[in-house]
Short mmCIF file of C-alpha atoms in Angstrom, two decimals:
data_model
loop_
_atom_site.label_atom_id
_atom_site.label_comp_id
_atom_site.label_asym_id
_atom_site.label_seq_id
_atom_site.Cartn_x
_atom_site.Cartn_y
_atom_site.Cartn_z
CA MET N 1 16.85 98.61 49.62
CA ILE N 2 14.30 97.93 52.13
CA ALA N 3 11.49 95.41 52.20
CA GLY N 4 8.52 96.33 49.72
CA GLY N 5 11.10 97.57 46.94
CA ALA N 6 10.89 95.90 43.42
CA LEU N 7 13.70 94.02 41.81
CA ALA N 8 14.05 94.35 37.96
CA LEU N 9 16.72 92.45 36.57
CA LEU N 10 17.21 93.72 32.92
CA ALA N 11 18.82 90.95 31.16
CA VAL N 12 18.84 90.00 27.18
CA GLY N 13 17.31 86.41 27.05
CA GLY N 14 17.05 83.72 24.47
CA ILE N 15 14.42 81.86 22.94
CA SER N 16 12.98 78.65 24.36
CA THR N 17 13.79 75.62 22.03
CA GLY N 18 12.17 72.61 23.81
CA VAL N 19 13.38 68.91 23.23
CA ALA N 20 10.68 66.98 21.54
CA ALA N 21 10.24 63.25 22.07
CA ALA N 22 10.08 61.15 18.84
CA GLY N 23 6.48 60.69 18.21
CA ALA N 24 4.54 57.59 17.05
CA ASP N 25 4.82 58.47 13.41
CA ALA N 26 8.51 58.58 13.36
CA PRO N 27 10.02 56.83 10.29
CA GLN N 28 11.27 53.51 10.47
CA THR N 29 14.44 54.45 9.14
CA GLU N 30 16.59 57.62 9.14
CA SER N 31 19.96 58.88 8.55
CA VAL N 32 22.57 58.97 11.24
CA GLU N 33 26.22 59.70 11.41
CA ASP N 34 29.03 57.31 11.95
CA PHE N 35 32.81 58.00 12.63
CA ALA N 36 36.03 56.46 11.45
CA PRO N 37 39.33 56.55 13.74
CA SER N 38 40.91 58.71 10.73
CA GLY N 39 38.89 61.24 11.76
CA LYS N 40 36.49 60.86 8.54
CA ILE N 41 32.60 61.19 9.07
CA SER N 42 29.80 59.47 6.94
CA ARG N 43 26.35 59.15 6.95
CA ALA N 44 24.57 55.89 6.86
CA THR N 45 20.61 54.73 6.71
CA VAL N 46 19.53 52.68 9.60
CA ARG N 47 16.35 51.16 10.68
CA VAL N 48 14.96 53.10 14.01
CA ASP N 49 12.68 50.67 16.24
CA ASP N 50 10.74 53.10 18.57
CA SER N 51 8.45 50.46 19.72
CA GLY N 52 10.58 49.35 22.74
CA THR N 53 9.35 49.95 26.11
CA VAL N 54 10.62 49.76 29.79
CA SER N 55 8.59 48.46 32.65
CA SER N 56 8.10 50.80 35.45
CA THR N 57 9.66 48.16 37.68
CA LYS N 58 12.96 48.52 35.83
CA LEU N 59 12.66 52.32 35.57
CA ALA N 60 12.17 52.66 39.42
CA GLN N 61 15.18 50.56 40.00
CA SER N 62 17.57 52.73 38.15
CA THR N 63 19.23 55.37 40.07
CA VAL N 64 20.56 58.81 39.03
CA THR N 65 23.88 60.36 39.95
CA GLU N 66 24.55 64.13 39.88
CA ILE N 67 27.68 64.71 37.70
CA GLN N 68 27.59 68.40 37.66
CA ARG N 69 24.60 70.87 38.84
CA THR N 70 25.55 74.51 38.53
CA GLY N 71 22.26 76.11 38.55
CA PRO N 72 18.27 75.51 38.06
CA SER N 73 17.38 73.60 35.05
CA LYS N 74 15.20 76.37 33.73
CA ASN N 75 18.72 78.27 33.23
CA ARG N 76 20.98 75.41 32.19
CA ILE N 77 21.25 72.92 29.45
CA ASP N 78 20.69 69.55 30.86
CA VAL N 79 22.81 66.42 29.45
CA VAL N 80 21.91 62.97 30.57
CA PHE N 81 24.33 60.00 30.13
CA LEU N 82 22.95 56.59 29.94
CA GLY N 83 25.08 53.47 30.30
CA ASP N 84 24.28 50.09 28.42
CA GLY N 85 26.14 46.96 28.94
CA TYR N 86 26.98 47.76 32.48
CA THR N 87 26.17 45.18 35.25
CA ALA N 88 25.57 46.23 38.53
CA ALA N 89 28.87 45.42 39.65
CA GLU N 90 30.28 47.85 36.86
CA GLN N 91 28.12 51.11 37.80
CA GLU N 92 31.46 52.45 39.54
CA ALA N 93 33.52 51.96 36.60
CA TYR N 94 30.51 53.50 34.34
CA LEU N 95 30.45 56.72 36.59
CA ALA N 96 34.48 56.97 36.06
CA GLN N 97 34.03 56.90 32.46
CA VAL N 98 31.34 59.16 32.23
CA ARG N 99 33.50 61.62 34.40
CA ALA N 100 36.32 60.89 32.03
CA ARG N 101 34.27 61.63 28.88
CA TRP N 102 32.79 64.73 30.14
CA ALA N 103 36.26 66.04 31.13
CA GLN N 104 37.25 65.34 27.77
CA LEU N 105 34.18 66.96 26.20
CA THR N 106 34.70 70.38 28.20
CA ALA N 107 38.44 70.47 27.29
CA ILE N 108 37.03 71.16 23.80
CA SER N 109 36.50 75.08 23.04
CA PRO N 110 34.11 76.43 23.28
CA TYR N 111 32.75 73.79 25.55
CA SER N 112 35.59 74.73 27.90
CA ARG N 113 34.32 78.18 28.61
CA TYR N 114 30.93 77.55 29.18
CA LYS N 115 31.08 73.99 30.66
CA ASN N 116 29.12 75.59 33.52
CA PHE N 117 26.18 76.37 31.51
CA PHE N 118 25.28 72.72 31.75
CA ASN N 119 23.76 70.23 34.41
CA VAL N 120 24.91 66.85 34.09
CA TRP N 121 23.38 63.61 35.02
CA ALA N 122 24.07 60.06 35.02
CA VAL N 123 21.32 57.34 34.66
CA ASN N 124 22.66 54.08 36.12
CA VAL N 125 21.11 51.81 33.91
CA VAL N 126 21.96 48.11 35.17
CA SER N 127 22.29 45.55 32.17
CA PRO N 128 21.91 41.45 32.87
CA ASP N 129 25.14 41.46 30.82
CA SER N 130 28.44 42.97 30.32
CA GLY N 131 29.10 44.63 27.27
CA VAL N 132 26.92 45.22 23.96
CA ASP N 133 26.32 43.30 20.85
CA ASN N 134 28.78 42.68 18.23
CA ASP N 135 31.75 43.60 20.22
CA PRO N 136 34.53 42.87 19.22
CA SER N 137 33.11 40.94 16.17
CA LEU N 138 30.17 40.18 14.56
CA GLY N 139 27.58 37.61 15.76
CA ILE N 140 28.25 38.07 19.86
CA ASP N 141 24.92 38.94 21.31
CA ARG N 142 24.57 40.14 24.95
CA ASP N 143 21.33 41.17 26.92
CA THR N 144 21.53 44.76 27.49
CA ALA N 145 18.85 47.35 28.74
CA LEU N 146 19.20 49.41 25.65
CA ASP N 147 19.75 47.10 23.04
CA SER N 148 23.26 48.82 21.66
CA TYR N 149 24.95 47.10 18.96
CA PHE N 150 27.89 47.64 16.73
CA PHE N 151 27.87 46.61 12.80
CA CYS N 152 24.74 48.46 12.76
CA SER N 153 23.81 48.55 8.98
CA GLY N 154 26.69 46.36 8.33
CA ILE N 155 29.16 49.07 9.46
CA GLU N 156 31.41 47.93 12.12
CA ARG N 157 31.96 51.15 14.08
CA LEU N 158 28.01 52.18 13.88
CA LEU N 159 26.82 51.65 17.29
CA CYS N 160 22.99 51.89 17.51
CA VAL N 161 20.65 51.75 20.25
CA ALA N 162 17.03 51.41 21.05
CA THR N 163 15.99 55.13 21.07
CA ALA N 164 12.66 54.68 22.97
CA LYS N 165 14.29 52.61 25.69
CA ALA N 166 16.98 55.33 25.90
CA ARG N 167 14.42 58.10 26.17
CA ALA N 168 12.48 56.44 28.75
CA TYR N 169 15.33 56.18 31.15
CA ALA N 170 16.43 59.46 30.34
CA THR N 171 13.43 60.79 31.94
CA ARG N 172 14.64 59.34 35.22
CA ALA N 173 17.00 62.58 35.50
CA PRO N 174 15.39 65.85 36.58
CA GLU N 175 15.47 67.30 33.08
CA VAL N 176 16.47 66.17 29.73
CA ASP N 177 17.61 68.39 26.77
CA HIS N 178 20.61 66.24 25.27
CA MET N 179 20.91 62.14 25.71
CA LEU N 180 24.55 60.72 25.70
CA VAL N 181 24.49 56.76 25.55
CA ILE N 182 27.81 55.41 26.63
CA ALA N 183 28.41 51.77 25.79
CA ASN N 184 30.40 49.37 27.82
CA SER N 185 33.07 49.03 25.18
CA THR N 186 36.72 50.28 23.91
CA LYS N 187 36.00 49.77 20.42
CA TYR N 188 35.97 53.42 18.55
CA GLY N 189 32.50 53.91 17.30
CA GLY N 190 29.25 55.80 18.06
CA ALA N 191 26.20 57.18 16.16
CA GLY N 192 24.52 60.64 15.81
CA TYR N 193 20.80 60.84 15.80
CA TRP N 194 20.71 64.31 14.83
CA ASP N 195 16.91 64.73 15.27
CA ARG N 196 16.63 62.90 18.39
CA ASP N 197 19.42 64.86 20.50
CA LEU N 198 20.91 61.50 20.98
CA VAL N 199 24.52 60.25 20.53
CA THR N 200 26.04 57.03 21.20
CA PHE N 201 29.60 56.17 21.82
CA SER N 202 31.89 53.96 23.52
CA GLY N 203 32.66 54.80 27.26
CA GLY N 204 36.06 53.04 27.29
CA ASN N 205 37.64 54.88 24.15
CA GLN N 206 39.45 57.97 25.00
CA PHE N 207 38.82 59.47 21.67
CA SER N 208 34.81 59.24 22.04
CA ALA N 209 34.39 62.59 23.23
CA GLU N 210 35.10 64.11 19.78
CA ILE N 211 31.92 62.46 18.69
CA VAL N 212 30.03 63.89 21.28
CA ALA N 213 31.41 67.39 20.56
CA HIS N 214 30.65 67.05 16.87
CA GLU N 215 27.09 66.07 17.29
CA LEU N 216 26.36 68.59 19.83
CA GLY N 217 27.48 71.03 17.14
CA HIS N 218 24.33 69.98 15.28
CA SER N 219 21.76 69.67 18.21
CA ILE N 220 23.27 72.51 20.13
CA GLY N 221 25.11 74.87 17.71
CA GLN N 222 22.70 74.20 14.56
CA LEU N 223 25.75 73.65 12.20
CA HIS N 224 25.67 71.59 9.13
CA ASP N 225 28.12 69.09 8.31
CA GLU N 226 30.87 70.32 6.22
CA TYR N 227 32.42 67.09 4.78
CA ASP N 228 31.85 65.55 1.36
CA TYR N 229 32.39 62.01 -0.27
CA ALA N 230 34.62 63.44 -3.18
CA ASP N 231 32.39 61.66 -5.57
CA GLY N 232 31.94 64.56 -7.98
CA THR N 233 28.40 65.55 -6.66
CA VAL N 234 27.30 68.92 -7.39
CA TYR N 235 24.95 70.68 -4.71
CA SER N 236 21.58 71.56 -6.12
CA GLY N 237 19.60 72.79 -3.02
CA LYS N 238 18.70 75.98 -1.82
CA GLU N 239 20.90 78.37 0.42
CA PRO N 240 21.26 76.42 3.45
CA THR N 241 20.13 78.10 6.53
CA GLN N 242 22.79 77.10 8.68
CA ILE N 243 25.46 79.69 9.20
CA ASN N 244 28.65 77.50 8.42
CA VAL N 245 27.66 76.52 4.97
CA SER N 246 26.71 78.47 1.94
CA THR N 247 26.31 78.50 -2.02
CA LEU N 248 27.81 81.81 -1.97
CA THR N 249 31.64 82.35 -3.01
CA GLU N 250 33.81 84.62 -0.81
CA ALA N 251 33.45 87.64 -3.27
CA THR N 252 29.77 87.30 -2.77
CA GLN N 253 29.48 87.06 0.89
CA LEU N 254 31.77 89.96 1.09
CA ALA N 255 29.76 92.10 -1.38
CA THR N 256 26.46 91.24 0.04
CA GLN N 257 27.72 90.92 3.66
CA SER N 258 26.22 87.62 4.17
CA LYS N 259 27.01 84.20 6.07
CA TRP N 260 30.60 84.44 7.83
CA TRP N 261 31.63 87.55 5.76
CA ARG N 262 32.70 89.34 9.00
CA TRP N 263 35.65 86.74 9.37
CA MET N 264 36.73 86.36 5.82
CA GLY N 265 40.54 86.27 5.39
CA GLU N 266 41.50 85.67 8.67
CA ALA N 267 43.86 82.72 10.00
CA SER N 268 41.56 79.93 11.02
CA ILE N 269 42.11 78.95 14.65
CA THR N 270 42.13 75.12 13.33
CA GLY N 271 45.73 75.82 12.33
CA PHE N 272 45.39 75.33 8.69
CA GLU N 273 44.80 78.22 6.08
CA ARG N 274 42.50 80.92 6.69
CA ILE N 275 38.57 81.43 6.67
CA SER N 276 37.40 81.49 3.22
CA ALA N 277 34.86 79.72 1.07
CA TRP N 278 36.44 76.38 0.55
CA GLU N 279 34.49 74.19 -1.71
CA GLY N 280 32.81 71.04 -0.43
CA ALA N 281 30.45 70.66 2.31
CA VAL N 282 26.95 69.28 2.86
CA TYR N 283 27.99 66.01 1.58
CA ALA N 284 28.62 67.50 -2.01
CA GLN N 285 31.96 68.03 -3.20
CA PHE N 286 31.02 71.01 -5.59
CA GLY N 287 28.76 74.17 -5.77
CA VAL N 288 28.66 74.76 -1.82
CA TYR N 289 31.07 76.17 0.54
CA ARG N 290 32.62 75.88 4.07
CA PRO N 291 34.32 78.22 6.22
CA SER N 292 37.85 76.42 6.82
CA TRP N 293 39.96 74.01 5.20
CA GLY N 294 39.39 71.62 8.07
CA SER N 295 37.08 71.79 11.16
CA LEU N 296 35.20 69.61 13.64
CA MET N 297 32.34 69.70 11.43
CA ARG N 298 34.14 68.42 8.87
CA TYR N 299 36.61 65.76 10.62
CA VAL N 300 36.58 64.62 14.22
CA ASN N 301 39.61 65.22 16.14
CA TRP N 302 39.92 68.91 14.75
CA PRO N 303 38.82 72.19 16.74
CA PHE N 304 35.70 74.29 15.88
CA ASP N 305 36.81 77.08 13.55
CA GLN N 306 35.84 81.03 14.18
CA VAL N 307 32.46 80.73 12.41
CA GLN N 308 31.28 77.62 14.28
CA ARG N 309 32.59 78.93 17.78
CA GLU N 310 30.57 81.97 17.34
CA ALA N 311 27.40 80.14 16.56
CA MET N 312 28.04 77.70 19.46
CA THR N 313 28.49 80.64 21.86
CA GLY N 314 25.20 82.10 20.82
CA LYS N 315 23.43 79.03 21.16
CA PHE N 316 24.77 78.15 24.60
CA PHE N 317 23.26 81.46 25.91
CA GLU N 318 20.26 81.36 23.91
CA LEU N 319 19.24 77.63 25.00
CA SER N 320 20.67 77.76 28.67
CA LYS N 321 18.82 81.17 29.22
CA VAL N 322 21.45 81.92 31.94
CA LEU N 323 20.68 85.46 31.73
CA GLU N 324 17.01 85.14 32.62
CA THR N 325 17.71 84.06 36.12
CA ASN N 326 15.82 86.69 38.07
CA ASN N 327 12.68 88.28 37.51
CA ASP N 328 10.89 91.07 39.23
CA SER N 329 10.56 90.33 43.12
CA THR N 330 10.75 92.18 46.33
CA LEU N 331 14.00 92.30 48.10
CA PRO N 332 14.80 92.85 51.72
CA SER N 333 16.96 95.60 52.91
CA THR N 334 19.85 93.39 53.99
CA GLY N 335 21.27 90.23 52.79
CA THR N 336 23.18 88.72 49.93
CA LEU N 337 21.84 88.74 46.25
CA ASP N 338 23.31 86.32 43.88
CA LEU N 339 22.24 86.55 40.29
CA GLY N 340 23.13 82.59 39.87
CA LEU N 341 25.15 83.10 36.94
CA PRO N 342 27.60 80.02 36.01
CA THR N 343 31.38 80.49 36.45
CA LEU N 344 32.99 81.30 33.38
CA ALA N 345 36.56 79.48 32.30
CA GLY N 346 38.84 82.30 30.90
CA ALA N 347 36.20 85.05 30.52
CA SER N 348 34.39 87.10 33.16
CA TRP N 349 30.59 88.78 33.26
CA THR N 350 29.85 92.38 32.85
CA THR N 351 27.35 93.72 35.29
CA ARG N 352 25.96 97.31 35.69
CA TRP N 353 23.92 97.97 38.65
CA THR N 354 21.45 100.86 39.11
CA LEU N 355 19.20 102.14 41.57
CA ASP N 356 16.16 104.18 40.70
CA GLY N 357 18.19 104.97 37.14
CA SER N 358 21.45 105.96 39.01
CA PRO N 359 24.66 103.88 38.70
CA ILE N 360 25.96 101.86 41.57
CA SER N 361 29.68 101.71 40.51
CA GLN N 362 31.20 100.08 43.34
CA TRP N 363 29.16 96.84 42.08
CA ASP N 364 30.55 96.98 38.56
CA ASP N 365 31.06 93.44 37.60
CA ARG N 366 29.64 91.74 40.73
CA THR N 367 27.45 88.89 40.22
CA VAL N 368 27.06 88.75 44.11
CA VAL N 369 26.16 91.89 46.02
CA ASP N 370 25.35 92.73 49.56
CA LEU N 371 22.19 94.64 49.89
CA SER N 372 23.02 96.24 53.16
CA GLU N 373 25.77 98.42 51.22
CA LEU N 374 23.12 100.57 49.73
CA GLY N 375 22.20 101.48 53.46
CA LEU N 376 18.62 102.40 51.99
CA THR N 377 15.44 103.00 54.22
CA ASN N 378 13.05 104.18 51.42
CA GLY N 379 12.79 101.59 48.97
CA GLY N 380 13.77 101.86 45.57
CA ARG N 381 14.21 100.05 42.13
CA LEU N 382 17.33 98.15 41.83
CA ALA N 383 18.09 96.73 38.29
CA VAL N 384 21.14 95.08 36.66
CA GLU N 385 22.35 94.92 33.08
CA MET N 386 24.39 91.50 32.56
CA SER N 387 26.56 90.68 29.63
CA GLN N 388 29.63 88.76 28.78
CA ALA N 389 32.19 90.37 26.48
CA THR N 390 33.97 88.46 23.88
CA THR N 391 36.01 88.53 21.06
CA TRP N 392 34.44 85.28 19.95
CA VAL N 393 31.20 86.97 18.58
CA ARG N 394 30.86 89.61 15.87
CA ASP N 395 27.31 89.20 14.71
CA PRO N 396 25.19 91.82 16.12
CA ALA N 397 22.31 89.70 16.25
CA ILE N 398 24.17 86.86 18.64
CA LEU N 399 25.79 89.63 20.56
CA GLU N 400 22.39 90.68 21.71
CA ARG N 401 22.16 87.16 23.27
CA LEU N 402 25.35 87.85 25.54
#
């Protein structure tokens, strides 16, 4: 292809879904999730103070460490870690915990396959005191940058934070889609601020990555909770919009080809029973169903099941927009063209290149090509269709994103 030719890269893209900051009219209380070492998840109502501010001087003093950058933010999901209760002398320890927790999170499927869809940043927030409030016991007060504290709403393991301060520091990163506040503690605990794309957890606890995995199931995968409180509650709401919960029985889903009917009857990859319609979800014991007996959206320390994994995979593509990495542009006749696709773990990309509509078979499945191999002098229109074949997705609507 010679100079003056046009490049048309034909790729299936996703819908942009921006992350909005909490507004001035945000409620003074909200429901957050808390987590027990046993794996049990529950919800609690907490007071949320969004009035906290951070001075421009303190913001300027904070620095940002690049943990992982795999591409431009417009084609990635940007995760920002924020440390609380780490003094200036503890910043290296903080970064070590960030890297350790990120490695643990991305060992969990499907994060493991698509870990390079993310850019990861760590804001080095310096606190005057080491540790956070009420750790290890109630009544301990420490001066920290983000005001993190255990015993939130009287629940020992519930770790709350000044959300406005967290967001202020998060904006120090190049982009922010999800905020992960990591407290200087070994105590098991955390909190999920579902509507704020914010999760808190203990940096020194090796099991805390499971909390993050569950919470990103909400904010990225748009998955609902599948746990209940075994208190006899009967679900009385409308049919949930989330793919992983339903008021429909197995027979009805199959008859109407709705919700997770494509997976019905298969052995669950969580390792217990099969995909069916198990009663109990969305905090109600009866009248609403989930796909698996147990899964990460019901208990922490469990895997995602097939239905959840499919939803997460689709959202990874939709939100990152990795297949929108190139637009029409003029190319030289020689040189390297890199599609900028992130490396996949245990999977590969499918590419089909054409020049003026004719296939370039020798370039099949390449993501980086040498334009000089075409040997053209008369220009032309180069196009590529990009996709990722996977058995993890069966829904045609989601397949269109891959």
